[in-house]
mmCIF file with all atom_site columns, C-alpha atoms in Angstrom:
data_model
loop_
_atom_site.group_PDB
_atom_site.id
_atom_site.type_symbol
_atom_site.label_atom_id
_atom_site.label_alt_id
_atom_site.label_comp_id
_atom_site.label_asym_id
_atom_site.label_entity_id
_atom_site.label_seq_id
_atom_site.pdbx_PDB_ins_code
_atom_site.Cartn_x
_atom_site.Cartn_y
_atom_site.Cartn_z
_atom_site.occupancy
_atom_site.B_iso_or_equiv
_atom_site.pdbx_formal_charge
_atom_site.auth_seq_id
_atom_site.auth_comp_id
_atom_site.auth_asym_id
_atom_site.auth_atom_id
_atom_site.pdbx_PDB_model_num
ATOM 1   C CA . MET A 1 1   ? 12.569  -4.626  2.322   1.00 67.00 ? 1   MET A CA 1
ATOM 2   C CA . VAL A 1 2   ? 10.938  -4.330  -0.914  1.00 72.00 ? 2   VAL A CA 1
ATOM 3   C CA . PHE A 1 3   ? 12.539  -2.562  -3.997  1.00 67.00 ? 3   PHE A CA 1
ATOM 4   C CA . LEU A 1 4   ? 9.970   -1.055  -6.909  1.00 68.00 ? 4   LEU A CA 1
ATOM 5   C CA . SER A 1 5   ? 10.839  0.262   -10.095 1.00 65.00 ? 5   SER A CA 1
ATOM 6   C CA . CYS A 1 6   ? 9.917   1.245   -13.169 1.00 58.00 ? 6   CYS A CA 1
ATOM 7   C CA . TRP A 1 7   ? 11.403  -0.634  -16.608 1.00 53.00 ? 7   TRP A CA 1
ATOM 8   C CA . LEU A 1 8   ? 8.161   1.081   -18.494 1.00 44.00 ? 8   LEU A CA 1
ATOM 9   C CA . ARG A 1 9   ? 8.263   4.193   -19.165 1.00 42.00 ? 9   ARG A CA 1
ATOM 10  C CA . CYS A 1 10  ? 5.384   6.020   -21.430 1.00 40.00 ? 10  CYS A CA 1
ATOM 11  C CA . GLN A 1 11  ? 7.364   8.304   -24.546 1.00 40.00 ? 11  GLN A CA 1
ATOM 12  C CA . GLN A 1 12  ? 6.892   11.874  -24.284 1.00 40.00 ? 12  GLN A CA 1
ATOM 13  C CA . SER A 1 13  ? 7.730   14.559  -25.967 1.00 41.00 ? 13  SER A CA 1
ATOM 14  C CA . ALA A 1 14  ? 11.412  16.238  -25.541 1.00 45.00 ? 14  ALA A CA 1
ATOM 15  C CA . SER A 1 15  ? 10.369  19.208  -23.067 1.00 47.00 ? 15  SER A CA 1
ATOM 16  C CA . ARG A 1 16  ? 7.937   16.851  -21.375 1.00 51.00 ? 16  ARG A CA 1
ATOM 17  C CA . ARG A 1 17  ? 10.091  13.822  -20.748 1.00 52.00 ? 17  ARG A CA 1
ATOM 18  C CA . ASN A 1 18  ? 12.423  17.045  -19.172 1.00 54.00 ? 18  ASN A CA 1
ATOM 19  C CA . LYS A 1 19  ? 9.840   18.380  -17.047 1.00 52.00 ? 19  LYS A CA 1
ATOM 20  C CA . ALA A 1 20  ? 9.394   14.835  -16.336 1.00 52.00 ? 20  ALA A CA 1
ATOM 21  C CA . ALA A 1 21  ? 12.027  13.691  -15.192 1.00 54.00 ? 21  ALA A CA 1
ATOM 22  C CA . GLN A 1 22  ? 12.697  16.262  -12.721 1.00 58.00 ? 22  GLN A CA 1
ATOM 23  C CA . ASN A 1 23  ? 9.473   14.495  -9.865  1.00 68.00 ? 23  ASN A CA 1
ATOM 24  C CA . TRP A 1 24  ? 10.511  11.008  -11.997 1.00 71.00 ? 24  TRP A CA 1
ATOM 25  C CA . ILE A 1 25  ? 10.634  8.498   -9.285  1.00 77.00 ? 25  ILE A CA 1
ATOM 26  C CA . ASP A 1 26  ? 12.329  5.469   -11.549 1.00 80.00 ? 26  ASP A CA 1
ATOM 27  C CA . SER A 1 27  ? 12.500  3.234   -8.009  1.00 85.00 ? 27  SER A CA 1
ATOM 28  C CA . LEU A 1 28  ? 10.831  3.387   -4.338  1.00 87.00 ? 28  LEU A CA 1
ATOM 29  C CA . ARG A 1 29  ? 11.813  0.904   -1.231  1.00 90.00 ? 29  ARG A CA 1
ATOM 30  C CA . ILE A 1 30  ? 9.765   -0.074  1.056   1.00 91.00 ? 30  ILE A CA 1
ATOM 31  C CA . TYR A 1 31  ? 9.554   -2.474  4.364   1.00 93.00 ? 31  TYR A CA 1
ATOM 32  C CA . CYS A 1 32  ? 7.342   -4.814  4.803   1.00 93.00 ? 32  CYS A CA 1
ATOM 33  C CA . ARG A 1 33  ? 6.389   -6.977  6.911   1.00 94.00 ? 33  ARG A CA 1
ATOM 34  C CA . GLY A 1 34  ? 3.747   -9.494  7.347   1.00 95.00 ? 34  GLY A CA 1
ATOM 35  C CA . GLY A 1 35  ? 1.054   -9.970  10.489  1.00 95.00 ? 35  GLY A CA 1
ATOM 36  C CA . ALA A 1 36  ? 1.711   -11.996 13.339  1.00 95.00 ? 36  ALA A CA 1
ATOM 37  C CA . GLY A 1 37  ? 0.697   -15.490 14.051  1.00 94.00 ? 37  GLY A CA 1
ATOM 38  C CA . GLY A 1 38  ? -2.141  -15.240 17.506  1.00 93.00 ? 38  GLY A CA 1
ATOM 39  C CA . THR A 1 39  ? -1.376  -17.029 20.392  1.00 93.00 ? 39  THR A CA 1
ATOM 40  C CA . GLY A 1 40  ? -3.063  -20.491 20.493  1.00 92.00 ? 40  GLY A CA 1
ATOM 41  C CA . LEU A 1 41  ? -5.132  -22.291 23.825  1.00 90.00 ? 41  LEU A CA 1
ATOM 42  C CA . PRO A 1 42  ? -2.784  -25.681 23.332  1.00 89.00 ? 42  PRO A CA 1
ATOM 43  C CA . SER A 1 43  ? -4.989  -27.010 27.091  1.00 88.00 ? 43  SER A CA 1
ATOM 44  C CA . TYR A 1 44  ? -8.499  -26.904 24.411  1.00 88.00 ? 44  TYR A CA 1
ATOM 45  C CA . GLY A 1 45  ? -6.924  -27.853 21.491  1.00 87.00 ? 45  GLY A CA 1
ATOM 46  C CA . GLY A 1 46  ? -6.761  -24.113 20.216  1.00 90.00 ? 46  GLY A CA 1
ATOM 47  C CA . VAL A 1 47  ? -5.545  -22.859 17.370  1.00 93.00 ? 47  VAL A CA 1
ATOM 48  C CA . GLY A 1 48  ? -3.836  -18.702 17.340  1.00 93.00 ? 48  GLY A CA 1
ATOM 49  C CA . GLY A 1 49  ? -5.366  -17.206 13.396  1.00 94.00 ? 49  GLY A CA 1
ATOM 50  C CA . ARG A 1 50  ? -2.985  -16.886 10.717  1.00 95.00 ? 50  ARG A CA 1
ATOM 51  C CA . GLY A 1 51  ? -1.687  -13.822 10.340  1.00 96.00 ? 51  GLY A CA 1
ATOM 52  C CA . GLY A 1 52  ? -2.448  -11.310 6.763   1.00 96.00 ? 52  GLY A CA 1
ATOM 53  C CA . ASP A 1 53  ? 0.027   -11.097 4.488   1.00 96.00 ? 53  ASP A CA 1
ATOM 54  C CA . VAL A 1 54  ? 1.276   -7.911  1.888   1.00 96.00 ? 54  VAL A CA 1
ATOM 55  C CA . TRP A 1 55  ? 0.703   -8.192  -1.618  1.00 96.00 ? 55  TRP A CA 1
ATOM 56  C CA . VAL A 1 56  ? 1.422   -5.469  -4.110  1.00 94.00 ? 56  VAL A CA 1
ATOM 57  C CA . VAL A 1 57  ? -1.245  -5.209  -6.904  1.00 95.00 ? 57  VAL A CA 1
ATOM 58  C CA . GLY A 1 58  ? -0.892  -3.796  -9.933  1.00 94.00 ? 58  GLY A CA 1
ATOM 59  C CA . SER A 1 59  ? -3.442  -0.981  -9.998  1.00 93.00 ? 59  SER A CA 1
ATOM 60  C CA . GLU A 1 60  ? -4.062  1.071   -13.885 1.00 92.00 ? 60  GLU A CA 1
ATOM 61  C CA . LYS A 1 61  ? -5.479  4.332   -11.988 1.00 92.00 ? 61  LYS A CA 1
ATOM 62  C CA . VAL A 1 62  ? -2.030  4.130   -9.718  1.00 89.00 ? 62  VAL A CA 1
ATOM 63  C CA . LYS A 1 63  ? -0.175  6.067   -12.370 1.00 85.00 ? 63  LYS A CA 1
ATOM 64  C CA . ASP A 1 64  ? 3.679   5.986   -11.016 1.00 84.00 ? 64  ASP A CA 1
ATOM 65  C CA . LEU A 1 65  ? 5.866   5.294   -7.688  1.00 86.00 ? 65  LEU A CA 1
ATOM 66  C CA . LYS A 1 66  ? 5.581   8.730   -6.469  1.00 85.00 ? 66  LYS A CA 1
ATOM 67  C CA . LYS A 1 67  ? 1.559   8.408   -6.009  1.00 85.00 ? 67  LYS A CA 1
ATOM 68  C CA . VAL A 1 68  ? 3.081   4.940   -4.252  1.00 86.00 ? 68  VAL A CA 1
ATOM 69  C CA . ARG A 1 69  ? 4.610   7.319   -1.820  1.00 85.00 ? 69  ARG A CA 1
ATOM 70  C CA . LYS A 1 70  ? 2.466   10.292  -1.677  1.00 85.00 ? 70  LYS A CA 1
ATOM 71  C CA . GLY A 1 71  ? 0.287   7.685   -0.266  1.00 81.00 ? 71  GLY A CA 1
ATOM 72  C CA . ASN A 1 72  ? 1.940   6.297   2.937   1.00 82.00 ? 72  ASN A CA 1
ATOM 73  C CA . LEU A 1 73  ? 4.780   8.715   3.592   1.00 82.00 ? 73  LEU A CA 1
ATOM 74  C CA . LYS A 1 74  ? 6.810   6.475   6.037   1.00 85.00 ? 74  LYS A CA 1
ATOM 75  C CA . GLN A 1 75  ? 7.000   3.109   3.426   1.00 87.00 ? 75  GLN A CA 1
ATOM 76  C CA . ARG A 1 76  ? 6.221   0.635   6.364   1.00 92.00 ? 76  ARG A CA 1
ATOM 77  C CA . PHE A 1 77  ? 3.075   -1.718  5.195   1.00 93.00 ? 77  PHE A CA 1
ATOM 78  C CA . ILE A 1 78  ? 2.783   -4.076  8.136   1.00 94.00 ? 78  ILE A CA 1
ATOM 79  C CA . ALA A 1 79  ? 0.134   -6.271  7.903   1.00 96.00 ? 79  ALA A CA 1
ATOM 80  C CA . GLU A 1 80  ? -2.425  -7.163  10.803  1.00 96.00 ? 80  GLU A CA 1
ATOM 81  C CA . PRO A 1 81  ? -1.462  -10.015 13.113  1.00 97.00 ? 81  PRO A CA 1
ATOM 82  C CA . GLY A 1 82  ? -3.808  -13.015 13.690  1.00 96.00 ? 82  GLY A CA 1
ATOM 83  C CA . GLY A 1 83  ? -6.973  -13.407 16.222  1.00 95.00 ? 83  GLY A CA 1
ATOM 84  C CA . ASN A 1 84  ? -5.762  -15.625 19.298  1.00 94.00 ? 84  ASN A CA 1
ATOM 85  C CA . SER A 1 85  ? -7.914  -18.362 20.331  1.00 93.00 ? 85  SER A CA 1
ATOM 86  C CA . SER A 1 86  ? -9.658  -18.398 23.440  1.00 90.00 ? 86  SER A CA 1
ATOM 87  C CA . LYS A 1 87  ? -12.381 -21.017 25.355  1.00 89.00 ? 87  LYS A CA 1
ATOM 88  C CA . MET A 1 88  ? -14.970 -19.402 23.478  1.00 90.00 ? 88  MET A CA 1
ATOM 89  C CA . LYS A 1 89  ? -13.358 -19.321 19.910  1.00 89.00 ? 89  LYS A CA 1
ATOM 90  C CA . ILE A 1 90  ? -11.055 -22.168 19.553  1.00 92.00 ? 90  ILE A CA 1
ATOM 91  C CA . VAL A 1 91  ? -9.477  -21.101 16.229  1.00 93.00 ? 91  VAL A CA 1
ATOM 92  C CA . GLY A 1 92  ? -8.291  -17.399 15.998  1.00 93.00 ? 92  GLY A CA 1
ATOM 93  C CA . GLU A 1 93  ? -9.697  -14.926 13.299  1.00 95.00 ? 93  GLU A CA 1
ATOM 94  C CA . VAL A 1 94  ? -7.134  -14.721 9.822   1.00 95.00 ? 94  VAL A CA 1
ATOM 95  C CA . GLY A 1 95  ? -5.054  -11.198 9.675   1.00 96.00 ? 95  GLY A CA 1
ATOM 96  C CA . LYS A 1 96  ? -6.580  -9.214  7.131   1.00 96.00 ? 96  LYS A CA 1
ATOM 97  C CA . ASP A 1 97  ? -3.967  -8.694  3.952   1.00 96.00 ? 97  ASP A CA 1
ATOM 98  C CA . VAL A 1 98  ? -2.476  -5.869  3.350   1.00 95.00 ? 98  VAL A CA 1
ATOM 99  C CA . GLU A 1 99  ? -1.891  -4.696  -0.748  1.00 94.00 ? 99  GLU A CA 1
ATOM 100 C CA . VAL A 1 100 ? -0.116  -1.357  -2.112  1.00 93.00 ? 100 VAL A CA 1
ATOM 101 C CA . CYS A 1 101 ? -1.478  -0.647  -5.332  1.00 92.00 ? 101 CYS A CA 1
ATOM 102 C CA . SER A 1 102 ? 1.616   -0.088  -7.982  1.00 91.00 ? 102 SER A CA 1
ATOM 103 C CA . PRO A 1 103 ? 1.617   1.278   -11.413 1.00 91.00 ? 103 PRO A CA 1
ATOM 104 C CA . VAL A 1 104 ? 1.399   -1.151  -14.002 1.00 92.00 ? 104 VAL A CA 1
ATOM 105 C CA . GLY A 1 105 ? 5.371   -1.906  -15.845 1.00 89.00 ? 105 GLY A CA 1
ATOM 106 C CA . VAL A 1 106 ? 6.922   -2.452  -12.033 1.00 89.00 ? 106 VAL A CA 1
ATOM 107 C CA . SER A 1 107 ? 9.546   -5.012  -10.927 1.00 91.00 ? 107 SER A CA 1
ATOM 108 C CA . VAL A 1 108 ? 9.353   -5.668  -7.894  1.00 92.00 ? 108 VAL A CA 1
ATOM 109 C CA . VAL A 1 109 ? 13.095  -6.901  -6.182  1.00 91.00 ? 109 VAL A CA 1
ATOM 110 C CA . SER A 1 110 ? 13.726  -7.753  -2.340  1.00 90.00 ? 110 SER A CA 1
ATOM 111 C CA . ASP A 1 111 ? 17.062  -5.953  -0.533  1.00 87.00 ? 111 ASP A CA 1
ATOM 112 C CA . GLU A 1 112 ? 19.142  -8.889  -1.849  1.00 89.00 ? 112 GLU A CA 1
ATOM 113 C CA . GLY A 1 113 ? 18.989  -8.427  -5.128  1.00 87.00 ? 113 GLY A CA 1
ATOM 114 C CA . ARG A 1 114 ? 16.467  -11.268 -6.457  1.00 91.00 ? 114 ARG A CA 1
ATOM 115 C CA . GLY A 1 115 ? 13.349  -11.674 -9.019  1.00 91.00 ? 115 GLY A CA 1
ATOM 116 C CA . ILE A 1 116 ? 10.391  -11.272 -6.587  1.00 92.00 ? 116 ILE A CA 1
ATOM 117 C CA . GLY A 1 117 ? 7.685   -10.635 -9.581  1.00 93.00 ? 117 GLY A CA 1
ATOM 118 C CA . GLU A 1 118 ? 6.411   -8.354  -12.192 1.00 92.00 ? 118 GLU A CA 1
ATOM 119 C CA . LEU A 1 119 ? 3.433   -6.413  -12.515 1.00 92.00 ? 119 LEU A CA 1
ATOM 120 C CA . LEU A 1 120 ? 2.693   -6.467  -16.678 1.00 92.00 ? 120 LEU A CA 1
ATOM 121 C CA . LYS A 1 121 ? -1.051  -5.807  -16.091 1.00 93.00 ? 121 LYS A CA 1
ATOM 122 C CA . GLU A 1 122 ? -4.103  -4.754  -14.329 1.00 94.00 ? 122 GLU A CA 1
ATOM 123 C CA . GLY A 1 123 ? -4.844  -7.480  -11.356 1.00 93.00 ? 123 GLY A CA 1
ATOM 124 C CA . ASP A 1 124 ? -1.732  -8.651  -11.101 1.00 95.00 ? 124 ASP A CA 1
ATOM 125 C CA . ARG A 1 125 ? -0.303  -9.177  -7.550  1.00 95.00 ? 125 ARG A CA 1
ATOM 126 C CA . VAL A 1 126 ? 3.127   -10.508 -6.411  1.00 95.00 ? 126 VAL A CA 1
ATOM 127 C CA . LEU A 1 127 ? 3.431   -11.469 -2.081  1.00 95.00 ? 127 LEU A CA 1
ATOM 128 C CA . VAL A 1 128 ? 6.061   -10.069 -1.014  1.00 95.00 ? 128 VAL A CA 1
ATOM 129 C CA . SER A 1 129 ? 5.290   -11.160 2.768   1.00 93.00 ? 129 SER A CA 1
ATOM 130 C CA . SER A 1 130 ? 3.546   -13.483 4.781   1.00 94.00 ? 130 SER A CA 1
ATOM 131 C CA . GLY A 1 131 ? 2.384   -13.949 7.245   1.00 93.00 ? 131 GLY A CA 1
ATOM 132 C CA . GLY A 1 132 ? 2.461   -16.689 9.731   1.00 86.00 ? 132 GLY A CA 1
#
């Protein structure tokens, strides 16, 4: 599990701030899991593909964490598994990565409270779960 928490807040007038505070989400807990690696074929020297990673990416298009929650109601982000090797294809395919778009100014924290990273500008990426 990973916590996303906004620590930069726009300056607003007092009346707008009270109205916005009703719908404001300043922290969000999401479940992230990297993709499992594919199975190899040892008799042929085959190697299974690597599973996909889960990244949190800073985006100016996403204004608050409420949009992140609406984008995926279950708040589960699971990357694709890697492909298996076969007689015809010795090396399995790599699983696709999952990117969670998040507003700029977000701190990414693990369940244990350890800081994973911060998204300070457009395009910043933080790896939250790596594939196998």
